[in-house]
């Protein structure tokens, strides 16, 4: 019998991850910041269909994959902030 909650061994401790709610939260976070599935998959070095399966609870989130996702989103958000700051700086420049 398959459930959405799997026990995963992480060396010395056991963690319970609800794959459906974890994936849904990750997807909402990604969409809120306008990061495309393909762009994030590229950063994570996984295929877009695989990432989609993770987000929809059809694949299992491992603790490592959650950490990778958080690092990739941090990187993507930093890049977006840098781009926005650069654009804001350009628009504030006054030509004499």
mmCIF file of N, CA and C in Angstrom:
data_model
loop_
_atom_site.group_PDB
_atom_site.id
_atom_site.type_symbol
_atom_site.label_atom_id
_atom_site.label_comp_id
_atom_site.label_asym_id
_atom_site.label_seq_id
_atom_site.Cartn_x
_atom_site.Cartn_y
_atom_site.Cartn_z
ATOM 1 N N UNK A 1 0.841 -1.172 0.000
ATOM 2 C CA UNK A 1 0.000 0.000 0.000
ATOM 3 C C UNK A 1 0.892 1.243 0.000
ATOM 4 N N UNK A 2 0.669 2.124 -0.934
ATOM 5 C CA UNK A 2 1.476 3.328 -1.070
ATOM 6 C C UNK A 2 0.783 4.510 -0.406
ATOM 7 N N UNK A 3 1.561 5.298 0.331
ATOM 8 C CA UNK A 3 1.019 6.506 0.944
ATOM 9 C C UNK A 3 1.852 7.692 0.503
ATOM 10 N N UNK A 4 1.356 8.869 0.768
ATOM 11 C CA UNK A 4 2.098 10.083 0.438
ATOM 12 C C UNK A 4 3.155 10.395 1.464
ATOM 13 N N UNK A 5 3.128 9.705 2.579
ATOM 14 C CA UNK A 5 4.120 9.932 3.619
ATOM 15 C C UNK A 5 5.048 8.729 3.662
ATOM 16 N N UNK A 6 6.311 8.979 3.440
ATOM 17 C CA UNK A 6 7.321 7.921 3.459
ATOM 18 C C UNK A 6 8.316 8.202 4.567
ATOM 19 N N UNK A 7 8.842 7.164 5.149
ATOM 20 C CA UNK A 7 9.905 7.312 6.129
ATOM 21 C C UNK A 7 11.229 7.272 5.361
ATOM 22 N N UNK A 8 12.043 8.271 5.577
ATOM 23 C CA UNK A 8 13.332 8.343 4.912
ATOM 24 C C UNK A 8 14.439 8.328 5.952
ATOM 25 N N UNK A 9 15.408 7.470 5.745
ATOM 26 C CA UNK A 9 16.541 7.437 6.664
ATOM 27 C C UNK A 9 17.552 8.480 6.241
ATOM 28 N N UNK A 10 17.938 9.300 7.163
ATOM 29 C CA UNK A 10 18.965 10.292 6.927
ATOM 30 C C UNK A 10 20.077 9.991 7.929
ATOM 31 N N UNK A 11 20.857 8.996 7.616
ATOM 32 C CA UNK A 11 21.922 8.496 8.464
ATOM 33 C C UNK A 11 21.401 8.076 9.832
ATOM 34 N N UNK A 12 21.468 8.926 10.833
ATOM 35 C CA UNK A 12 21.141 8.514 12.191
ATOM 36 C C UNK A 12 19.724 8.868 12.614
ATOM 37 N N UNK A 13 19.012 9.615 11.806
ATOM 38 C CA UNK A 13 17.665 9.997 12.208
ATOM 39 C C UNK A 13 16.665 9.635 11.105
ATOM 40 N N UNK A 14 15.437 9.536 11.490
ATOM 41 C CA UNK A 14 14.370 9.240 10.531
ATOM 42 C C UNK A 14 13.505 10.484 10.420
ATOM 43 N N UNK A 15 13.235 10.875 9.200
ATOM 44 C CA UNK A 15 12.392 12.043 8.975
ATOM 45 C C UNK A 15 11.140 11.609 8.224
ATOM 46 N N UNK A 16 10.051 12.279 8.526
ATOM 47 C CA UNK A 16 8.807 12.035 7.817
ATOM 48 C C UNK A 16 8.570 13.231 6.904
ATOM 49 N N UNK A 17 8.403 12.952 5.627
ATOM 50 C CA UNK A 17 8.149 14.017 4.663
ATOM 51 C C UNK A 17 6.836 13.725 3.965
ATOM 52 N N UNK A 18 5.924 14.668 4.016
ATOM 53 C CA UNK A 18 4.681 14.563 3.275
ATOM 54 C C UNK A 18 4.973 15.132 1.885
ATOM 55 N N UNK A 19 5.146 14.260 0.925
ATOM 56 C CA UNK A 19 5.613 14.655 -0.398
ATOM 57 C C UNK A 19 4.626 15.550 -1.147
ATOM 58 N N UNK A 20 3.353 15.348 -0.940
ATOM 59 C CA UNK A 20 2.352 16.144 -1.649
ATOM 60 C C UNK A 20 2.357 17.584 -1.144
ATOM 61 N N UNK A 21 2.281 17.775 0.180
ATOM 62 C CA UNK A 21 2.240 19.144 0.692
ATOM 63 C C UNK A 21 3.588 19.840 0.514
ATOM 64 N N UNK A 22 4.694 19.105 0.624
ATOM 65 C CA UNK A 22 6.009 19.696 0.397
ATOM 66 C C UNK A 22 6.116 20.187 -1.035
ATOM 67 N N UNK A 23 5.717 19.361 -1.981
ATOM 68 C CA UNK A 23 5.773 19.741 -3.395
ATOM 69 C C UNK A 23 4.890 20.933 -3.701
ATOM 70 N N UNK A 24 3.688 20.951 -3.117
ATOM 71 C CA UNK A 24 2.761 22.062 -3.353
ATOM 72 C C UNK A 24 3.335 23.368 -2.809
ATOM 73 N N UNK A 25 3.957 23.308 -1.640
ATOM 74 C CA UNK A 25 4.574 24.508 -1.058
ATOM 75 C C UNK A 25 5.724 24.989 -1.927
ATOM 76 N N UNK A 26 6.535 24.065 -2.398
ATOM 77 C CA UNK A 26 7.675 24.424 -3.243
ATOM 78 C C UNK A 26 7.186 25.068 -4.545
ATOM 79 N N UNK A 27 6.138 24.500 -5.129
ATOM 80 C CA UNK A 27 5.602 25.041 -6.382
ATOM 81 C C UNK A 27 5.053 26.457 -6.178
ATOM 82 N N UNK A 28 4.268 26.650 -5.112
ATOM 83 C CA UNK A 28 3.731 27.988 -4.825
ATOM 84 C C UNK A 28 4.849 29.003 -4.628
ATOM 85 N N UNK A 29 5.891 28.620 -3.924
ATOM 86 C CA UNK A 29 7.028 29.509 -3.688
ATOM 87 C C UNK A 29 7.704 29.870 -5.012
ATOM 88 N N UNK A 30 7.928 28.861 -5.856
ATOM 89 C CA UNK A 30 8.574 29.092 -7.154
ATOM 90 C C UNK A 30 7.727 30.034 -8.011
ATOM 91 N N UNK A 31 6.426 29.795 -8.065
ATOM 92 C CA UNK A 31 5.531 30.620 -8.878
ATOM 93 C C UNK A 31 5.399 32.041 -8.334
ATOM 94 N N UNK A 32 5.380 32.170 -7.021
ATOM 95 C CA UNK A 32 5.262 33.505 -6.405
ATOM 96 C C UNK A 32 6.391 34.422 -6.865
ATOM 97 N N UNK A 33 7.576 33.859 -7.064
ATOM 98 C CA UNK A 33 8.722 34.664 -7.456
ATOM 99 C C UNK A 33 9.015 34.607 -8.946
ATOM 100 N N UNK A 34 8.102 34.014 -9.710
ATOM 101 C CA UNK A 34 8.217 34.036 -11.164
ATOM 102 C C UNK A 34 9.362 33.222 -11.725
ATOM 103 N N UNK A 35 9.737 32.147 -11.039
ATOM 104 C CA UNK A 35 10.808 31.282 -11.524
ATOM 105 C C UNK A 35 10.165 30.161 -12.324
ATOM 106 N N UNK A 36 10.600 29.995 -13.567
ATOM 107 C CA UNK A 36 9.998 28.952 -14.408
ATOM 108 C C UNK A 36 10.466 27.563 -13.974
ATOM 109 N N UNK A 37 9.636 26.593 -14.266
ATOM 110 C CA UNK A 37 9.969 25.200 -13.959
ATOM 111 C C UNK A 37 11.254 24.804 -14.663
ATOM 112 N N UNK A 38 11.376 25.155 -15.936
ATOM 113 C CA UNK A 38 12.571 24.784 -16.704
ATOM 114 C C UNK A 38 13.833 25.442 -16.167
ATOM 115 N N UNK A 39 13.730 26.724 -15.797
ATOM 116 C CA UNK A 39 14.901 27.424 -15.266
ATOM 117 C C UNK A 39 15.361 26.787 -13.960
ATOM 118 N N UNK A 40 14.413 26.487 -13.081
ATOM 119 C CA UNK A 40 14.780 25.875 -11.811
ATOM 120 C C UNK A 40 15.319 24.462 -12.018
ATOM 121 N N UNK A 41 14.713 23.714 -12.921
ATOM 122 C CA UNK A 41 15.195 22.358 -13.209
ATOM 123 C C UNK A 41 16.638 22.405 -13.713
ATOM 124 N N UNK A 42 16.942 23.387 -14.530
ATOM 125 C CA UNK A 42 18.301 23.522 -15.057
ATOM 126 C C UNK A 42 19.297 23.780 -13.928
ATOM 127 N N UNK A 43 18.931 24.661 -13.016
ATOM 128 C CA UNK A 43 19.807 24.956 -11.880
ATOM 129 C C UNK A 43 19.985 23.726 -10.993
ATOM 130 N N UNK A 44 18.895 22.984 -10.799
ATOM 131 C CA UNK A 44 18.949 21.772 -9.967
ATOM 132 C C UNK A 44 19.604 20.586 -10.675
ATOM 133 N N UNK A 45 19.818 20.748 -11.981
ATOM 134 C CA UNK A 45 20.388 19.678 -12.806
ATOM 135 C C UNK A 45 19.499 18.435 -12.813
ATOM 136 N N UNK A 46 18.180 18.695 -12.971
ATOM 137 C CA UNK A 46 17.201 17.626 -13.142
ATOM 138 C C UNK A 46 16.334 18.006 -14.334
ATOM 139 N N UNK A 47 15.558 17.074 -14.824
ATOM 140 C CA UNK A 47 14.667 17.385 -15.944
ATOM 141 C C UNK A 47 13.439 18.125 -15.426
ATOM 142 N N UNK A 48 12.824 18.906 -16.306
ATOM 143 C CA UNK A 48 11.601 19.624 -15.941
ATOM 144 C C UNK A 48 10.485 18.652 -15.555
ATOM 145 N N UNK A 49 10.294 17.534 -16.279
ATOM 146 C CA UNK A 49 9.251 16.588 -15.858
ATOM 147 C C UNK A 49 9.507 15.993 -14.464
ATOM 148 N N UNK A 50 10.774 15.749 -14.141
ATOM 149 C CA UNK A 50 11.107 15.221 -12.814
ATOM 150 C C UNK A 50 10.743 16.236 -11.734
ATOM 151 N N UNK A 51 11.112 17.508 -11.954
ATOM 152 C CA UNK A 51 10.786 18.555 -10.985
ATOM 153 C C UNK A 51 9.269 18.715 -10.859
ATOM 154 N N UNK A 52 8.569 18.643 -11.977
ATOM 155 C CA UNK A 52 7.110 18.712 -11.941
ATOM 156 C C UNK A 52 6.536 17.572 -11.097
ATOM 157 N N UNK A 53 7.073 16.377 -11.266
ATOM 158 C CA UNK A 53 6.620 15.238 -10.460
ATOM 159 C C UNK A 53 6.883 15.465 -8.974
ATOM 160 N N UNK A 54 8.021 16.061 -8.637
ATOM 161 C CA UNK A 54 8.302 16.385 -7.234
ATOM 162 C C UNK A 54 7.267 17.365 -6.701
ATOM 163 N N UNK A 55 6.998 18.414 -7.486
ATOM 164 C CA UNK A 55 6.049 19.438 -7.044
ATOM 165 C C UNK A 55 4.628 18.896 -6.902
ATOM 166 N N UNK A 56 4.282 17.909 -7.658
ATOM 167 C CA UNK A 56 2.918 17.362 -7.622
ATOM 168 C C UNK A 56 2.787 16.125 -6.730
ATOM 169 N N UNK A 57 3.880 15.786 -6.020
ATOM 170 C CA UNK A 57 3.838 14.672 -5.078
ATOM 171 C C UNK A 57 3.912 13.304 -5.707
ATOM 172 N N UNK A 58 4.280 13.240 -6.983
ATOM 173 C CA UNK A 58 4.395 11.946 -7.659
ATOM 174 C C UNK A 58 5.776 11.328 -7.478
ATOM 175 N N UNK A 59 6.710 12.122 -6.983
ATOM 176 C CA UNK A 59 8.061 11.644 -6.656
ATOM 177 C C UNK A 59 8.356 12.042 -5.218
ATOM 178 N N UNK A 60 9.322 11.368 -4.639
ATOM 179 C CA UNK A 60 9.655 11.597 -3.233
ATOM 180 C C UNK A 60 10.702 12.690 -3.055
ATOM 181 N N UNK A 61 10.431 13.603 -2.133
ATOM 182 C CA UNK A 61 11.407 14.609 -1.739
ATOM 183 C C UNK A 61 12.346 13.961 -0.727
ATOM 184 N N UNK A 62 13.619 14.080 -0.965
ATOM 185 C CA UNK A 62 14.596 13.648 0.023
ATOM 186 C C UNK A 62 15.089 14.896 0.741
ATOM 187 N N UNK A 63 15.646 14.750 1.923
ATOM 188 C CA UNK A 63 16.197 15.929 2.598
ATOM 189 C C UNK A 63 17.218 16.666 1.727
ATOM 190 N N UNK A 64 18.044 15.940 0.995
ATOM 191 C CA UNK A 64 19.027 16.574 0.120
ATOM 192 C C UNK A 64 18.342 17.375 -0.982
ATOM 193 N N UNK A 65 17.286 16.837 -1.563
ATOM 194 C CA UNK A 65 16.584 17.525 -2.650
ATOM 195 C C UNK A 65 15.917 18.806 -2.128
ATOM 196 N N UNK A 66 15.398 18.778 -0.899
ATOM 197 C CA UNK A 66 14.815 19.981 -0.305
ATOM 198 C C UNK A 66 15.892 21.051 -0.127
ATOM 199 N N UNK A 67 17.061 20.650 0.354
ATOM 200 C CA UNK A 67 18.176 21.592 0.523
ATOM 201 C C UNK A 67 18.601 22.152 -0.831
ATOM 202 N N UNK A 68 18.721 21.288 -1.839
ATOM 203 C CA UNK A 68 19.092 21.735 -3.188
ATOM 204 C C UNK A 68 18.072 22.751 -3.712
ATOM 205 N N UNK A 69 16.788 22.471 -3.503
ATOM 206 C CA UNK A 69 15.725 23.377 -3.955
ATOM 207 C C UNK A 69 15.878 24.745 -3.283
ATOM 208 N N UNK A 70 16.069 24.740 -1.971
ATOM 209 C CA UNK A 70 16.205 26.005 -1.244
ATOM 210 C C UNK A 70 17.421 26.795 -1.716
ATOM 211 N N UNK A 71 18.530 26.124 -1.962
ATOM 212 C CA UNK A 71 19.726 26.806 -2.450
ATOM 213 C C UNK A 71 19.494 27.368 -3.849
ATOM 214 N N UNK A 72 18.840 26.602 -4.710
ATOM 215 C CA UNK A 72 18.570 27.057 -6.077
ATOM 216 C C UNK A 72 17.631 28.258 -6.071
ATOM 217 N N UNK A 73 16.608 28.228 -5.236
ATOM 218 C CA UNK A 73 15.682 29.357 -5.162
ATOM 219 C C UNK A 73 16.388 30.594 -4.617
ATOM 220 N N UNK A 74 17.259 30.410 -3.653
ATOM 221 C CA UNK A 74 18.034 31.538 -3.122
ATOM 222 C C UNK A 74 18.875 32.152 -4.227
ATOM 223 N N UNK A 75 19.561 31.304 -4.996
ATOM 224 C CA UNK A 75 20.391 31.776 -6.109
ATOM 225 C C UNK A 75 19.527 32.521 -7.129
ATOM 226 N N UNK A 76 18.380 31.950 -7.484
ATOM 227 C CA UNK A 76 17.503 32.569 -8.487
ATOM 228 C C UNK A 76 16.971 33.917 -7.995
ATOM 229 N N UNK A 77 16.601 33.989 -6.723
ATOM 230 C CA UNK A 77 16.090 35.250 -6.184
ATOM 231 C C UNK A 77 17.176 36.315 -6.125
ATOM 232 N N UNK A 78 18.399 35.931 -5.779
ATOM 233 C CA UNK A 78 19.514 36.883 -5.764
ATOM 234 C C UNK A 78 19.728 37.445 -7.163
ATOM 235 N N UNK A 79 19.687 36.588 -8.173
ATOM 236 C CA UNK A 79 19.857 37.037 -9.561
ATOM 237 C C UNK A 79 18.749 38.009 -9.958
ATOM 238 N N UNK A 80 17.499 37.727 -9.570
ATOM 239 C CA UNK A 80 16.377 38.617 -9.892
ATOM 240 C C UNK A 80 16.535 39.972 -9.193
ATOM 241 N N UNK A 81 16.982 39.943 -7.946
ATOM 242 C CA UNK A 81 17.184 41.195 -7.200
ATOM 243 C C UNK A 81 18.302 42.013 -7.844
ATOM 244 N N UNK A 82 19.385 41.344 -8.222
ATOM 245 C CA UNK A 82 20.490 42.051 -8.877
ATOM 246 C C UNK A 82 20.030 42.683 -10.185
ATOM 247 N N UNK A 83 19.245 41.949 -10.956
ATOM 248 C CA UNK A 83 18.751 42.470 -12.230
ATOM 249 C C UNK A 83 17.819 43.668 -11.995
ATOM 250 N N UNK A 84 16.938 43.553 -11.016
ATOM 251 C CA UNK A 84 16.018 44.655 -10.707
ATOM 252 C C UNK A 84 16.786 45.888 -10.237
ATOM 253 N N UNK A 85 17.807 45.677 -9.417
ATOM 254 C CA UNK A 85 18.606 46.801 -8.930
ATOM 255 C C UNK A 85 19.348 47.473 -10.080
ATOM 256 N N UNK A 86 19.873 46.672 -10.987
ATOM 257 C CA UNK A 86 20.594 47.213 -12.144
ATOM 258 C C UNK A 86 19.639 48.025 -13.026
ATOM 259 N N UNK A 87 18.450 47.495 -13.273
ATOM 260 C CA UNK A 87 17.452 48.209 -14.083
ATOM 261 C C UNK A 87 16.999 49.499 -13.404
ATOM 262 N N UNK A 88 16.824 49.449 -12.072
ATOM 263 C CA UNK A 88 16.416 50.646 -11.349
ATOM 264 C C UNK A 88 17.511 51.716 -11.412
ATOM 265 N N UNK A 89 18.752 51.279 -11.318
ATOM 266 C CA UNK A 89 19.882 52.203 -11.397
ATOM 267 C C UNK A 89 19.939 52.859 -12.786
ATOM 268 N N UNK A 90 19.732 52.059 -13.825
ATOM 269 C CA UNK A 90 19.742 52.595 -15.197
ATOM 270 C C UNK A 90 18.629 53.612 -15.394
ATOM 271 N N UNK A 91 17.458 53.332 -14.857
ATOM 272 C CA UNK A 91 16.328 54.247 -15.074
ATOM 273 C C UNK A 91 16.480 55.541 -14.270
ATOM 274 N N UNK A 92 17.302 55.517 -13.221
ATOM 275 C CA UNK A 92 17.527 56.721 -12.417
ATOM 276 C C UNK A 92 18.671 57.572 -12.936
ATOM 277 N N UNK A 93 19.424 57.079 -13.909
ATOM 278 C CA UNK A 93 20.531 57.857 -14.458
ATOM 279 C C UNK A 93 19.988 59.020 -15.255
ATOM 280 N N UNK A 94 20.556 60.182 -15.056
ATOM 281 C CA UNK A 94 20.118 61.362 -15.805
ATOM 282 C C UNK A 94 21.234 61.773 -16.758
ATOM 283 N N UNK A 95 20.856 61.940 -17.985
ATOM 284 C CA UNK A 95 21.828 62.372 -18.995
ATOM 285 C C UNK A 95 21.776 63.888 -19.128
ATOM 286 N N UNK A 96 22.927 64.504 -19.027
ATOM 287 C CA UNK A 96 22.983 65.975 -19.175
ATOM 288 C C UNK A 96 23.281 66.364 -20.589
#
